[in-house]
XYZ file of C-alpha atoms in Angstrom:
226
model
C 112.010 114.743 116.537
C 112.202 114.644 120.298
C 109.238 112.291 120.655
C 105.778 112.624 122.175
C 103.868 115.825 121.470
C 106.996 118.013 121.339
C 107.795 119.049 117.758
C 111.347 120.165 118.456
C 114.190 119.702 120.930
C 114.283 122.233 123.773
C 118.054 121.754 124.239
C 117.653 122.530 127.973
C 117.057 126.214 127.221
C 114.196 128.650 127.157
C 112.917 130.021 123.861
C 115.211 133.028 123.559
C 118.354 131.136 124.554
C 117.498 128.301 122.169
C 117.043 130.699 119.253
C 120.302 132.463 120.081
C 122.137 129.138 120.177
C 120.774 128.011 116.814
C 121.524 131.387 115.226
C 125.108 131.106 116.413
C 125.487 127.574 115.049
C 124.035 128.503 111.658
C 126.215 131.609 111.467
C 129.288 129.464 112.043
C 128.040 126.928 109.503
C 127.684 129.563 106.788
C 131.130 130.925 107.625
C 133.057 127.632 107.857
C 130.644 125.200 106.065
C 131.626 122.473 108.568
C 131.035 122.475 112.341
C 131.046 119.852 115.100
C 128.610 119.916 117.991
C 126.284 117.591 119.889
C 123.904 115.502 117.806
C 120.771 117.198 119.178
C 122.101 120.690 118.415
C 123.232 119.612 114.957
C 119.784 118.233 114.051
C 118.012 121.379 115.222
C 120.521 123.701 113.527
C 120.117 121.678 110.345
C 116.464 122.691 110.093
C 117.341 126.380 110.348
C 120.219 126.014 107.864
C 117.936 124.375 105.306
C 115.483 127.241 105.718
C 118.290 129.750 105.238
C 119.335 128.205 101.908
C 115.702 128.220 100.767
C 115.527 131.942 101.535
C 118.723 132.489 99.553
C 117.325 130.618 96.537
C 114.208 132.825 96.492
C 116.440 135.913 96.538
C 113.920 138.694 97.102
C 113.793 141.551 99.587
C 111.630 139.817 102.249
C 113.907 136.769 102.127
C 116.984 138.956 102.474
C 115.511 140.591 105.561
C 114.646 137.197 107.058
C 118.159 135.899 106.415
C 119.598 139.069 107.911
C 117.598 138.378 111.070
C 119.040 134.854 111.353
C 122.745 135.564 110.857
C 124.750 137.306 113.568
C 127.146 138.868 111.032
C 124.957 139.551 107.982
C 127.247 142.304 106.675
C 129.950 139.640 106.221
C 127.982 136.500 105.327
C 125.056 137.754 103.228
C 127.199 138.123 100.072
C 128.375 134.525 100.469
C 124.872 133.252 101.225
C 123.190 134.958 98.258
C 126.183 134.412 95.996
C 128.295 131.270 96.348
C 125.843 129.135 98.360
C 122.811 130.182 96.323
C 124.527 129.324 93.028
C 125.740 125.990 94.409
C 122.258 124.769 95.365
C 120.204 126.500 92.693
C 119.408 123.222 90.900
C 119.143 121.079 94.046
C 115.618 120.557 95.362
C 116.599 120.027 98.990
C 119.075 118.286 101.234
C 121.624 121.092 101.375
C 123.193 119.912 104.645
C 124.343 116.635 106.146
C 124.594 115.445 109.759
C 127.199 112.731 110.370
C 127.609 111.041 113.746
C 131.143 111.053 115.159
C 132.921 110.060 118.346
C 132.037 112.112 121.436
C 133.760 115.481 121.325
C 134.142 115.588 125.111
C 135.776 112.572 126.737
C 134.158 113.326 130.093
C 130.419 113.630 129.437
C 130.388 111.306 126.358
C 127.567 113.268 124.728
C 126.538 112.157 121.247
C 128.541 114.247 118.794
C 127.919 114.993 115.116
C 129.305 117.016 112.231
C 126.976 119.446 110.466
C 128.172 120.471 107.016
C 127.037 121.774 103.648
C 127.045 119.130 100.925
C 129.049 119.580 97.704
C 131.254 122.144 99.425
C 135.035 122.322 99.791
C 134.801 120.536 103.165
C 132.336 117.815 102.183
C 133.520 114.833 104.260
C 131.726 112.174 102.184
C 133.269 113.564 99.003
C 136.777 113.437 100.490
C 136.296 109.975 102.012
C 135.029 108.609 98.690
C 137.989 110.098 96.829
C 140.431 108.686 99.382
C 138.844 105.228 99.131
C 139.112 105.242 95.325
C 142.749 106.388 95.581
C 143.532 103.591 98.028
C 141.928 100.979 95.779
C 143.871 102.327 92.819
C 147.183 102.064 94.684
C 146.355 98.540 95.849
C 145.488 97.519 92.288
C 141.921 96.434 92.976
C 138.504 97.451 91.711
C 136.299 99.726 93.871
C 133.475 97.986 95.683
C 129.814 98.462 94.808
C 129.337 100.674 97.872
C 132.229 102.913 96.826
C 130.790 103.289 93.329
C 127.383 104.107 94.803
C 128.911 106.820 96.991
C 130.843 108.172 94.000
C 127.602 108.439 92.037
C 125.949 110.327 94.890
C 128.734 112.852 95.471
C 129.113 113.621 91.752
C 125.409 114.009 91.009
C 125.524 117.807 91.391
C 129.271 118.447 91.641
C 130.609 116.666 88.563
C 133.073 113.868 87.915
C 136.051 116.143 87.251
C 136.274 117.379 90.850
C 136.285 113.797 92.125
C 138.969 112.730 89.644
C 141.153 115.704 90.628
C 140.871 114.895 94.326
C 141.599 111.200 93.676
C 144.780 112.202 91.841
C 145.794 114.390 94.770
C 145.284 111.566 97.253
C 147.215 109.186 95.012
C 150.058 111.706 94.880
C 150.022 112.120 98.659
C 149.949 108.387 99.348
C 152.553 107.586 96.690
C 154.822 110.407 97.868
C 154.975 112.385 94.614
C 156.595 115.613 95.762
C 155.812 117.859 92.706
C 152.082 117.254 92.831
C 152.098 117.474 96.610
C 153.842 120.829 96.494
C 151.340 122.191 93.972
C 148.428 120.903 96.038
C 149.625 122.505 99.277
C 151.084 125.729 97.922
C 147.792 127.586 98.172
C 147.173 126.359 101.702
C 150.627 127.313 102.993
C 151.240 123.950 104.677
C 153.820 122.379 102.358
C 156.053 121.184 105.201
C 153.184 119.539 107.082
C 151.841 118.027 103.842
C 155.240 116.562 103.004
C 155.436 114.939 106.424
C 151.902 113.639 106.012
C 152.810 112.215 102.607
C 155.728 110.305 104.135
C 153.511 108.837 106.820
C 150.740 107.946 104.372
C 153.129 106.287 101.922
C 154.603 104.211 104.743
C 151.113 103.128 105.780
C 150.156 102.272 102.201
C 153.323 100.244 101.724
C 152.575 98.351 104.916
C 148.979 97.697 103.904
C 149.894 96.466 100.425
C 152.204 93.665 101.542
C 152.720 91.086 98.831
C 149.365 91.606 97.126
C 150.154 94.892 95.377
C 151.410 95.154 91.793
C 155.165 95.468 91.349
C 154.729 98.749 89.447
C 153.046 100.351 92.462
C 155.761 99.131 94.824
C 158.500 100.460 92.539
C 156.701 103.799 92.249
C 156.585 104.232 96.014
C 160.219 103.133 96.421
C 161.355 105.610 93.779
C 159.390 108.531 95.206
C 160.420 108.083 98.815
């Protein structure tokens, strides 16, 4: 909270402008599932986003009308809200969004910046970071730390272990420079050229990080694939 007797952040706006701002942020969140803004705006938009998912889980006519009044483009986003997002969080009792602090988005004002995202979604940053950490440990031939295993348990609680294993394999393929898997992974996104360049850079970084402590099999694999 903002502190004192104020129960919410004013965001330097009057009531109508504040509501319009939060509606816009939540509309973008439902559309992209991952937005970056100032920390204060992210925390306030998080409250409205949590309420929106609760309305979607109830799935009755009054809740549909309330959700329609929140979103700026309900004719586009209501099917996603009451379909994909509702089914994703149907068994979760809360905590549908996550706010993660990041570096300031603007280099001039240095305002506190954060990422607001839906958990267990295709752009879940903690899920991707956990998978990348496990892939790095696997390439370096060492066991994951206790913190990594704890994060893996959290991100797979509602999403499942298979999704994490698939993403780990993709990161291993990218970092090891395996072109067939890389091509399959990036074919749907239409960025095969950029992904191939990224794979070359990542494999060079991994080879530099491994030094003399990596297994010979891993070194030979990278040398053969490059």
